[in-house]
PDB file of C-alpha atoms in Angstrom:
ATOM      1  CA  UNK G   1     122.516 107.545  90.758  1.00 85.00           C
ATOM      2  CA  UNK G   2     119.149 107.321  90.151  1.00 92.00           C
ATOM      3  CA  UNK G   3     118.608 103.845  88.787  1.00 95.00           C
ATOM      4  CA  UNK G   4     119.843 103.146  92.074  1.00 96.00           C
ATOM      5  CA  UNK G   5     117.748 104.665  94.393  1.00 96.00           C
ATOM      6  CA  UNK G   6     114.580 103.806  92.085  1.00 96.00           C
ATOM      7  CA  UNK G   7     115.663 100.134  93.112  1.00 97.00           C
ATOM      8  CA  UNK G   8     116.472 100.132  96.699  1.00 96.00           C
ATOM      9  CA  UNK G   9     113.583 103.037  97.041  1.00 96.00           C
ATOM     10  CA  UNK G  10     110.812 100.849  95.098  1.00 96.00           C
ATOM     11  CA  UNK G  11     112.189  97.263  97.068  1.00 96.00           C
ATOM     12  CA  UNK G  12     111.880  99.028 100.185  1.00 96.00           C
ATOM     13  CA  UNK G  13     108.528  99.665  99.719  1.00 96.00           C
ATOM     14  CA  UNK G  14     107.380  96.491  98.633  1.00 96.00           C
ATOM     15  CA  UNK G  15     109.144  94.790 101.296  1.00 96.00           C
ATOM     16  CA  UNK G  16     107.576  96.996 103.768  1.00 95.00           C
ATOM     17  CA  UNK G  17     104.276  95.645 102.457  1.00 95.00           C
ATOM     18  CA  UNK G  18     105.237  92.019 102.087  1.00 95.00           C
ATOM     19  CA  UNK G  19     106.364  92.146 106.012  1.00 94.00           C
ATOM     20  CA  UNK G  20     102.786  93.787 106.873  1.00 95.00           C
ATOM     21  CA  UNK G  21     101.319  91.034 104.767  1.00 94.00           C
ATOM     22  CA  UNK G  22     103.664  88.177 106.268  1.00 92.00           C
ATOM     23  CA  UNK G  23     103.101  88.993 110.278  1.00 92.00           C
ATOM     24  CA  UNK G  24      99.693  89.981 110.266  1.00 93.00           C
ATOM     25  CA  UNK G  25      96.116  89.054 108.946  1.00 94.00           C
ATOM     26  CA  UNK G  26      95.723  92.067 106.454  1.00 94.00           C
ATOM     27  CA  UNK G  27      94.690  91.079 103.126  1.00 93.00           C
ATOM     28  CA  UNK G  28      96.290  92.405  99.781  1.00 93.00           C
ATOM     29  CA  UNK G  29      93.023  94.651  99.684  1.00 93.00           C
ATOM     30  CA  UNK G  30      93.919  96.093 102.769  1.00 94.00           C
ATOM     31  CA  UNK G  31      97.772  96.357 102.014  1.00 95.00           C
ATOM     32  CA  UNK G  32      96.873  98.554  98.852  1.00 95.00           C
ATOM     33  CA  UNK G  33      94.300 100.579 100.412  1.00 96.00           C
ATOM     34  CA  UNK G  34      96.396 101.481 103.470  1.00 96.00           C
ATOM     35  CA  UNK G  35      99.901 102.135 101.346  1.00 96.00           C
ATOM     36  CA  UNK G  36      97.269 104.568  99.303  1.00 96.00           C
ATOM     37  CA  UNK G  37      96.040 106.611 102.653  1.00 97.00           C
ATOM     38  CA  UNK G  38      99.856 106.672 103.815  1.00 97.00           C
ATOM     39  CA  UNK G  39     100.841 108.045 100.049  1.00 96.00           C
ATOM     40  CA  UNK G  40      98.104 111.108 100.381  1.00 97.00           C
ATOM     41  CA  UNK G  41      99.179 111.503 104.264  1.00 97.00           C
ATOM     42  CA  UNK G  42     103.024 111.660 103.289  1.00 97.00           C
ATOM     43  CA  UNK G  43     102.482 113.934 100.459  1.00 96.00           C
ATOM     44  CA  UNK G  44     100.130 116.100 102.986  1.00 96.00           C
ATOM     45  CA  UNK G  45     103.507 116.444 104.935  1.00 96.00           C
ATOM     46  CA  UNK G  46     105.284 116.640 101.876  1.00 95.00           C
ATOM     47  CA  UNK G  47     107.248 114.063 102.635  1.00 97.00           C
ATOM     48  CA  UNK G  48     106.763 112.028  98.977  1.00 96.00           C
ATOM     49  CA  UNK G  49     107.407 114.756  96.183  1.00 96.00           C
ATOM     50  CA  UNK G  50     110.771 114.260  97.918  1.00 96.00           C
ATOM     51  CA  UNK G  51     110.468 110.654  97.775  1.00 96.00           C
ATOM     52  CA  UNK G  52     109.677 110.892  93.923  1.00 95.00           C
ATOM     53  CA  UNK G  53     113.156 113.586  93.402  1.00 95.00           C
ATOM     54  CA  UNK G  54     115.320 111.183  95.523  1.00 95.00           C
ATOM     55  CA  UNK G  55     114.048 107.947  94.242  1.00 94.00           C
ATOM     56  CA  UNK G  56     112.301 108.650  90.689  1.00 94.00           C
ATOM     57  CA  UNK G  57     109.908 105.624  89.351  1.00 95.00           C
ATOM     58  CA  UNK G  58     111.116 104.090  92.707  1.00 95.00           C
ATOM     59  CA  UNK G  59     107.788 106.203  94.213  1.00 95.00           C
ATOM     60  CA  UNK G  60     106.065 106.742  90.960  1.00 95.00           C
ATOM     61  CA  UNK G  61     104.989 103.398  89.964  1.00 94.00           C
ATOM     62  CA  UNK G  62     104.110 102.157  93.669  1.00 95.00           C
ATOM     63  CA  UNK G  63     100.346 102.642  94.807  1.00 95.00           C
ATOM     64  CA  UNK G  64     100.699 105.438  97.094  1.00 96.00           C
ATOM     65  CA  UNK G  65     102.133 108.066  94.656  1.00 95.00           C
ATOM     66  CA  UNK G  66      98.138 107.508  93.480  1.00 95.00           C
ATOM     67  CA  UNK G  67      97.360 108.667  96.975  1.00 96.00           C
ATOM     68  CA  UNK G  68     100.648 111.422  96.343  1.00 96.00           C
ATOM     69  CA  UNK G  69      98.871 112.429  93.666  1.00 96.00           C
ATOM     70  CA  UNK G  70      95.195 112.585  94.760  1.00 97.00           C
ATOM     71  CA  UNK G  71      96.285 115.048  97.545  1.00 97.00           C
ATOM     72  CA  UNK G  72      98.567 116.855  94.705  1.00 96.00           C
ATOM     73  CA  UNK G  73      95.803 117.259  92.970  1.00 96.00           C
ATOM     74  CA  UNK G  74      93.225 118.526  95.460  1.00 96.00           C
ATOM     75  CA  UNK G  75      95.721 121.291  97.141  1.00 96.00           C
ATOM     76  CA  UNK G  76      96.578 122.270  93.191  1.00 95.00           C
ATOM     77  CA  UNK G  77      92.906 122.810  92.552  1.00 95.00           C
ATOM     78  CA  UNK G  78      92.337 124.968  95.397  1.00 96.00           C
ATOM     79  CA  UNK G  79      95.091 127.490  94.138  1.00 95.00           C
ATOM     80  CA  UNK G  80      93.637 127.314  90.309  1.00 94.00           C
ATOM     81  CA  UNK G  81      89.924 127.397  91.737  1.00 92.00           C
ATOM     82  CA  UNK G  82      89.525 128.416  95.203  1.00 91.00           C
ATOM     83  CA  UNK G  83      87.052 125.867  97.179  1.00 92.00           C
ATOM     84  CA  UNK G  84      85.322 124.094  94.410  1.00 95.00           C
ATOM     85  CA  UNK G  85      89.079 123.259  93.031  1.00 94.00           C
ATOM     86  CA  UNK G  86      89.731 120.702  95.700  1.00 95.00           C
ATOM     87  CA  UNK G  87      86.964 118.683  94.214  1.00 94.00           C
ATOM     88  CA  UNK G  88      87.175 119.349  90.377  1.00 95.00           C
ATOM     89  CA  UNK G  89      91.236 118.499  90.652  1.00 95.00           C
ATOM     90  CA  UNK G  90      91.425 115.429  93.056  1.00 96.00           C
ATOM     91  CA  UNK G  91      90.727 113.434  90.505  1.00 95.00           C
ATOM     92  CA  UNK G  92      92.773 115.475  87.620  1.00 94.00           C
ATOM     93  CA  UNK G  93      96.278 113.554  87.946  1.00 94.00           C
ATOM     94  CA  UNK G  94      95.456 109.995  88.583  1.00 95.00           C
ATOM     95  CA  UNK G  95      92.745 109.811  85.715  1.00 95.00           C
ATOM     96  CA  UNK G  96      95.651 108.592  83.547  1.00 94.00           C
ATOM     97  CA  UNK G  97      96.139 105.337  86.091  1.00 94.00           C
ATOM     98  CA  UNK G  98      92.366 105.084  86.378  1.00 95.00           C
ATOM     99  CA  UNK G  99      91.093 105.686  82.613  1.00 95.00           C
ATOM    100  CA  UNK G 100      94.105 103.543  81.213  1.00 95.00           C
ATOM    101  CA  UNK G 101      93.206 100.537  83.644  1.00 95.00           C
ATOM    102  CA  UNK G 102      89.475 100.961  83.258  1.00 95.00           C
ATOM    103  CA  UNK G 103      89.822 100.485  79.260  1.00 96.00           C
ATOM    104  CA  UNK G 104      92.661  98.496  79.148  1.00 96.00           C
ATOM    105  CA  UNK G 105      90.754  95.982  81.676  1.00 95.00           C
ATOM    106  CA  UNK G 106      87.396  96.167  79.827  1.00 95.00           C
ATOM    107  CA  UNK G 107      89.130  95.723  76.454  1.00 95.00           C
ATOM    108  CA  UNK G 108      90.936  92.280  77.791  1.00 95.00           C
ATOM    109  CA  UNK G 109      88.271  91.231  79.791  1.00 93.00           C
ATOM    110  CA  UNK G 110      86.176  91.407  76.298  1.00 92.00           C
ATOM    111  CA  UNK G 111      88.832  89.740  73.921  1.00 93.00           C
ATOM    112  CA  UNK G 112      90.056  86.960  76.603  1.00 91.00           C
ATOM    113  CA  UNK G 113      88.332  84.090  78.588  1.00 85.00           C
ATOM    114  CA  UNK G 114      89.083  83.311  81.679  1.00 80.00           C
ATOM    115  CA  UNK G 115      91.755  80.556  82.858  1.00 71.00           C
ATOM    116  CA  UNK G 116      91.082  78.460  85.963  1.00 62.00           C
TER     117      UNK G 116
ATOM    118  CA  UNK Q   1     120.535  65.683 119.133  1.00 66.00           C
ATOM    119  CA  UNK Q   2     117.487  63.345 118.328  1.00 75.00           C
ATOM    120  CA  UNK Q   3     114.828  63.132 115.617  1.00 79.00           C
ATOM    121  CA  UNK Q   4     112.296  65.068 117.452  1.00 81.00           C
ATOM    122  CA  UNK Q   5     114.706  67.188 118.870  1.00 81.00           C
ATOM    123  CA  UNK Q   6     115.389  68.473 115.048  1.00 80.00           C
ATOM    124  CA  UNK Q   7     111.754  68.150 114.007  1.00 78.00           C
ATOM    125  CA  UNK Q   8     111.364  70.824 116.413  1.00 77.00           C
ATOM    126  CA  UNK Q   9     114.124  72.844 115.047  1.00 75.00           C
ATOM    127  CA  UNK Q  10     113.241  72.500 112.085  1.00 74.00           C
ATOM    128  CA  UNK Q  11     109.612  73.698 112.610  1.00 71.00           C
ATOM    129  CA  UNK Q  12     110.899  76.498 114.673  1.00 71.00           C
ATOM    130  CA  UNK Q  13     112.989  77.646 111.515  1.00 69.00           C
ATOM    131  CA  UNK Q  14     110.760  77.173 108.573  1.00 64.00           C
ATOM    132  CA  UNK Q  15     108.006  79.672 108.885  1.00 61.00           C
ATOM    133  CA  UNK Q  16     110.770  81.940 109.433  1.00 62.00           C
ATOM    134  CA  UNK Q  17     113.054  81.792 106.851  1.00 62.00           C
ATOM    135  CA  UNK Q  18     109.927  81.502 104.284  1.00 83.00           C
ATOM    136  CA  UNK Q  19     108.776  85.062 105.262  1.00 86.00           C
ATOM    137  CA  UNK Q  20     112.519  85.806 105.088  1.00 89.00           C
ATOM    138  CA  UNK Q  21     112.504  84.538 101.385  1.00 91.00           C
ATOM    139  CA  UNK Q  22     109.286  86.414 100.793  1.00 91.00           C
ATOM    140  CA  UNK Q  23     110.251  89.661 101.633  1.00 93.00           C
ATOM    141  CA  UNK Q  24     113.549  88.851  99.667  1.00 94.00           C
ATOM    142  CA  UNK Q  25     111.891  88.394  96.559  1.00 94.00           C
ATOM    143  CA  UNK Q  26     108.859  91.338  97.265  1.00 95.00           C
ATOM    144  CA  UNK Q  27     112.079  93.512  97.683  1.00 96.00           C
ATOM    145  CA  UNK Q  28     113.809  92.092  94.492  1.00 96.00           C
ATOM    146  CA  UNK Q  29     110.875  92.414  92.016  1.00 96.00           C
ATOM    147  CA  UNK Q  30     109.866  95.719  93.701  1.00 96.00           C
ATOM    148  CA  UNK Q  31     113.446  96.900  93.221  1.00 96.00           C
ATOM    149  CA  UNK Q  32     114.433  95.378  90.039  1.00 96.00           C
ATOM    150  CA  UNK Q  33     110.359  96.801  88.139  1.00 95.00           C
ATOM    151  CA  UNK Q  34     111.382 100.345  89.732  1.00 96.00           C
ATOM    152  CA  UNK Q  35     114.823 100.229  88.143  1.00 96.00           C
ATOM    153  CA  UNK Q  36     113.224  99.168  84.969  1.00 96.00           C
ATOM    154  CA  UNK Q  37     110.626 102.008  84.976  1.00 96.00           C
ATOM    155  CA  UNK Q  38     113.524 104.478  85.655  1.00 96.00           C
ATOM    156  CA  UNK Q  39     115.259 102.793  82.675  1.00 96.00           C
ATOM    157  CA  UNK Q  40     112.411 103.514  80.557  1.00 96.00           C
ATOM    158  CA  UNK Q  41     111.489 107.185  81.695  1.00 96.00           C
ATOM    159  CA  UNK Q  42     115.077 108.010  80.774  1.00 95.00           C
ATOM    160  CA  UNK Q  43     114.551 106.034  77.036  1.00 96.00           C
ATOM    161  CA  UNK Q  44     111.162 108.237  76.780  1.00 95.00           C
ATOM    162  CA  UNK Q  45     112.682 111.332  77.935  1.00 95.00           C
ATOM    163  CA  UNK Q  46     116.026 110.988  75.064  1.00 95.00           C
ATOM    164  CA  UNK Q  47     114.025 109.197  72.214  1.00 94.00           C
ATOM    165  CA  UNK Q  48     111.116 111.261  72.427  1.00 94.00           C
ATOM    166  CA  UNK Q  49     112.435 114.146  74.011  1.00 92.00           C
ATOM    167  CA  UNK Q  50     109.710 113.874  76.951  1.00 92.00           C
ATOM    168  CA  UNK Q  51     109.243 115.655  80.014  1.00 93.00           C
ATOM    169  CA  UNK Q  52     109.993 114.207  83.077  1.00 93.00           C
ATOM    170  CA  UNK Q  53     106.601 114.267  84.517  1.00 91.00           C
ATOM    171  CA  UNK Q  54     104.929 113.078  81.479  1.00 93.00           C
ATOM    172  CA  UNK Q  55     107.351 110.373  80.984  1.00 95.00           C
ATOM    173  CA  UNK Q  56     106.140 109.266  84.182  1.00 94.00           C
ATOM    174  CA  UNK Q  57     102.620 109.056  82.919  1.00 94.00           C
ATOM    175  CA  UNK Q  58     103.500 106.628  79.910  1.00 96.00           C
ATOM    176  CA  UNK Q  59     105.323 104.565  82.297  1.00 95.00           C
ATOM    177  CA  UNK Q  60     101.896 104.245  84.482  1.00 95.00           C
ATOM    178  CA  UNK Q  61     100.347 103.753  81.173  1.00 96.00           C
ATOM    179  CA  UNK Q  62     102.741 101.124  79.833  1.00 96.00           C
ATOM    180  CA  UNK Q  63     103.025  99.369  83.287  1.00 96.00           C
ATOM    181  CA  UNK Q  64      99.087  98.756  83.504  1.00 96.00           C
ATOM    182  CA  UNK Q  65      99.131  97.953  79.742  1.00 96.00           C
ATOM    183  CA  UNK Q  66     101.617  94.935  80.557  1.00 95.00           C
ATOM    184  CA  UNK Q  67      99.837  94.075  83.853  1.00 95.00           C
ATOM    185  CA  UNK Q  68      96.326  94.158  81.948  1.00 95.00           C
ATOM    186  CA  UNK Q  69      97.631  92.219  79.097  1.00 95.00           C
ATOM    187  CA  UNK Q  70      99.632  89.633  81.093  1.00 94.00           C
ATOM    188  CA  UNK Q  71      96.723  89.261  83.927  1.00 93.00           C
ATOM    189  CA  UNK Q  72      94.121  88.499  80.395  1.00 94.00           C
ATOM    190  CA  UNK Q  73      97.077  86.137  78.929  1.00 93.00           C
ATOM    191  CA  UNK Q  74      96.537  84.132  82.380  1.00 90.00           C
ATOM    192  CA  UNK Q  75     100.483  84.778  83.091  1.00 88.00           C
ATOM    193  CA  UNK Q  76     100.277  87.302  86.074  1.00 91.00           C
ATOM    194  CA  UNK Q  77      98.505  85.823  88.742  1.00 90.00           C
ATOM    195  CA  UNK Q  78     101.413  83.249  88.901  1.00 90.00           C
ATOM    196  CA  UNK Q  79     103.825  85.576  89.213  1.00 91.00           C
ATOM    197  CA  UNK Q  80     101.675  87.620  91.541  1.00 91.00           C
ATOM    198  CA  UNK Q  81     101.495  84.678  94.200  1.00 90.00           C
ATOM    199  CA  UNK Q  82     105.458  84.066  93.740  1.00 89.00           C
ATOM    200  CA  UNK Q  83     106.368  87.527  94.050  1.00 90.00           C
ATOM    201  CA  UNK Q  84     103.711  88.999  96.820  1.00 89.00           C
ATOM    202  CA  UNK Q  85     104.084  92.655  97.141  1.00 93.00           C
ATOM    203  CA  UNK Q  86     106.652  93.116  94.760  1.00 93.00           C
ATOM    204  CA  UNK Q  87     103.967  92.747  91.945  1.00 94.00           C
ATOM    205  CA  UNK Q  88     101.005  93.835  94.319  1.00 94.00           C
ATOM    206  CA  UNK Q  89     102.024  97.148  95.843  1.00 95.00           C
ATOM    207  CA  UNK Q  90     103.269  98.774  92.121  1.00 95.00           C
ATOM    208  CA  UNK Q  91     100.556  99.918  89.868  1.00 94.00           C
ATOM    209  CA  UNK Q  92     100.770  96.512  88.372  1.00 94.00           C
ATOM    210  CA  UNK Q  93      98.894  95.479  91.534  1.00 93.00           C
ATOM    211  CA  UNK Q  94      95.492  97.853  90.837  1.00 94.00           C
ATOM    212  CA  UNK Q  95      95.989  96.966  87.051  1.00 94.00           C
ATOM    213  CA  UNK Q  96      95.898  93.150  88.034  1.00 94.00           C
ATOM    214  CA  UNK Q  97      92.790  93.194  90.313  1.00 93.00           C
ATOM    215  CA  UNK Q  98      90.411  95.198  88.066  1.00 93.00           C
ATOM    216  CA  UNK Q  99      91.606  93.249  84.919  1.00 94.00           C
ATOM    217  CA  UNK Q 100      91.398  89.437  86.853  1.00 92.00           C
ATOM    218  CA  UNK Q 101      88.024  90.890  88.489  1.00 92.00           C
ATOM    219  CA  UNK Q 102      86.845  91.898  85.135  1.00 93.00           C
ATOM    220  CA  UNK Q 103      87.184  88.354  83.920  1.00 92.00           C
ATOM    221  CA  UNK Q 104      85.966  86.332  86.775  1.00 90.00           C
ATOM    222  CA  UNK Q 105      82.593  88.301  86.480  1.00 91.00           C
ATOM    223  CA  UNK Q 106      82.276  88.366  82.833  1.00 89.00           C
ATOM    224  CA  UNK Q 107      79.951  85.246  82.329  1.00 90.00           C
ATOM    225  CA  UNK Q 108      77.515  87.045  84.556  1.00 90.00           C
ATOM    226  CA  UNK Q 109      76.782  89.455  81.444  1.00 89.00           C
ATOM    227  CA  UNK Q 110      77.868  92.764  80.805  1.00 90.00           C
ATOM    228  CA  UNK Q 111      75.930  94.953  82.890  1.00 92.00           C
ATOM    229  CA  UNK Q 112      75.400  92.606  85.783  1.00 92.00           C
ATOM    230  CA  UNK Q 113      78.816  91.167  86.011  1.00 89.00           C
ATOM    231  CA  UNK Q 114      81.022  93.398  84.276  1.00 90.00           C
ATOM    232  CA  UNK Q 115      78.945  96.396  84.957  1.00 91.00           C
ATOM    233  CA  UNK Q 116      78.129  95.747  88.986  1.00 90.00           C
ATOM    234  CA  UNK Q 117      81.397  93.942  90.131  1.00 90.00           C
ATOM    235  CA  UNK Q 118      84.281  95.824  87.855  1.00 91.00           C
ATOM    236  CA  UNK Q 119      85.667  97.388  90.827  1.00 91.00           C
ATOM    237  CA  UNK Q 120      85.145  94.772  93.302  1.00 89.00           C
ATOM    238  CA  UNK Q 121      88.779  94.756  94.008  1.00 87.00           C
ATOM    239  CA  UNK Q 122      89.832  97.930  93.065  1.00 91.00           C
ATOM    240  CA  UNK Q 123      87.494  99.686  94.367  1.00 92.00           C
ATOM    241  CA  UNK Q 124      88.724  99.749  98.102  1.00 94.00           C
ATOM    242  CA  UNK Q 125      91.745 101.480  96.462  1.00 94.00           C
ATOM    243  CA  UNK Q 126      90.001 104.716  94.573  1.00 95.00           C
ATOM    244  CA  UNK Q 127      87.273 104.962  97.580  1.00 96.00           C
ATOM    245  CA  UNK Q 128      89.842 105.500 100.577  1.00 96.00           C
ATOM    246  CA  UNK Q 129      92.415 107.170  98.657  1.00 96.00           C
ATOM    247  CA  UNK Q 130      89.547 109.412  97.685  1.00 96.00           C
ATOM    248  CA  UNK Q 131      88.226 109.902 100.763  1.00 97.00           C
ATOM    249  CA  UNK Q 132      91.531 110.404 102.758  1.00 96.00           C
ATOM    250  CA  UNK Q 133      92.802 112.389  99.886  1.00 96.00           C
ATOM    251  CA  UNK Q 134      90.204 114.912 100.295  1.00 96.00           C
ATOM    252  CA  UNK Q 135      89.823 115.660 103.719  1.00 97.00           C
ATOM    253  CA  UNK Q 136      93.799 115.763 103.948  1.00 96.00           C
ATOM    254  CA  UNK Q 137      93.615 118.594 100.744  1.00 96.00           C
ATOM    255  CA  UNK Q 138      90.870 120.616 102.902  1.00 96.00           C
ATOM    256  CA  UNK Q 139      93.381 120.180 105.835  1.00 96.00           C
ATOM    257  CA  UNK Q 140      96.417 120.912 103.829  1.00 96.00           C
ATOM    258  CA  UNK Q 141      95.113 124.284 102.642  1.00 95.00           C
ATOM    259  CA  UNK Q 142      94.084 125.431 105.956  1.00 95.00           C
ATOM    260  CA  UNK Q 143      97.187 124.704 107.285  1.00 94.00           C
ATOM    261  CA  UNK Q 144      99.471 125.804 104.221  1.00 91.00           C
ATOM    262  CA  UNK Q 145      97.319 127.816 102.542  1.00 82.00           C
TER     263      UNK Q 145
END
């Protein structure tokens, strides 16, 4: 059951994060940067395409599938392009999460003021 | 048992069961936003006859959308600081800090605030998942091939 495992998969992760966060001094910058780094290092031992057939939007929508997919995207690039592909398709599957967020945060930032 | 007998008790416990509630409700949110997303990949993928991978990409885009939108609306960062990591560690999380970041700076004008500081928070995200991300491909293909 999918709908399943996308819960207990995606609350496992963030629970894993809010423990880090709870019992240590690590920031939420550092939280997201290191769950990033472990989502590139567990798709480097393929670990997280598995994660994302098991567990479905339960590893898509978390931060480190953007890691998953930078790595994806480098080791794809080297098979379409030999050595200059790692660097032209790092950056080729997360540009929807970074485009979309770019203009969709300019945009707001534009039409709304700030609340204090 | 005496007053300061359960003062102590009751100091001992509250930390405790507060980081107990917190990861709770991280693991709730997290959970119950995942389940959602599943919920609407499968909608995308029978209304609009979608593939599964690029129903995956309008959820990223429809997740940062709502983040964006509820972060500008003034709404999120409530919820953010009730819910921890259940709304920071999604994509909801990197949608939230470059749209609140993008706000706090505007006043400063649009090159020098907007411009210089857009990715003051998000920008610890995209330069070690970069940097990581490409040493481990260079890695991964001398290993793999």
């Amino acid at each position: 059951m999918i709908y399943f495992n996308a819960f207990v998969l995606g609350g496992l992760i963030c629970l894993i994060g809010q423990l880090i966060l709870d019992n240590t001094k690590l920031t939420p910058g550092h939280i997201t940067s290191l769950f990033t780094v472990a989502g590139a290092f567990l798709s480097f031992l393929g670990i997280y395409p598995k994660l994302i057939n098991w567990g479905g939007a339960g590893a898509t929508m978390m931060i480190s599938n953007f890691g998953n997919l930078l790595y994806q995207g480098g080791y794809e690039g080297f098979h379409n392009e030999e050595i200059i592909g790692i660097a032209s398709g790092l950056l080729s599957k997360v540009s929807v999460a970074i485009t979309m967020a770019i203009v969709f945060a300019f945009v707001f930032a534009i039409i709304f003021k700030p609340k204090d | 048992m005496d007053k300061d007998e359960y003062k102590k008790l009751v100091k001992e416990f509250t930390p405790k069961e507060n980081k107990l509630n917190k990861a709770l409700i991280a693991f709730l949110v997290g959970g119950g936003l995942s389940f959602g997303g599943q919920v609407i990949v499968s909608i995308l993928q029978i209304t609009f006859g979608m593939e599964l991978s690029s129903a995956y990409l309008w959820l990223c885009v429809i997740t940062i959308f709502l983040a964006s939108f509820l972060t500008a609306l003034g709404f999120f960062d409530n919820l953010v600081s009730k819910s921890g990591c259940g709304l920071i560690i999604p994509t909801t999380g990197f949608a939230h800090s470059m749209t609140s970041s993008a706000l706090d700076v505007k006043k400063d004008g649009l090159i020098t605030g907007l411009g210089a500081s857009f990715f003051k928070l998000a920008g610890s995200v995209l330069l070690y998942g970069i940097v990581s991300s490409f040493f481990l491909s260079i890695l991964g293909v001398i290993i793999y091939g």
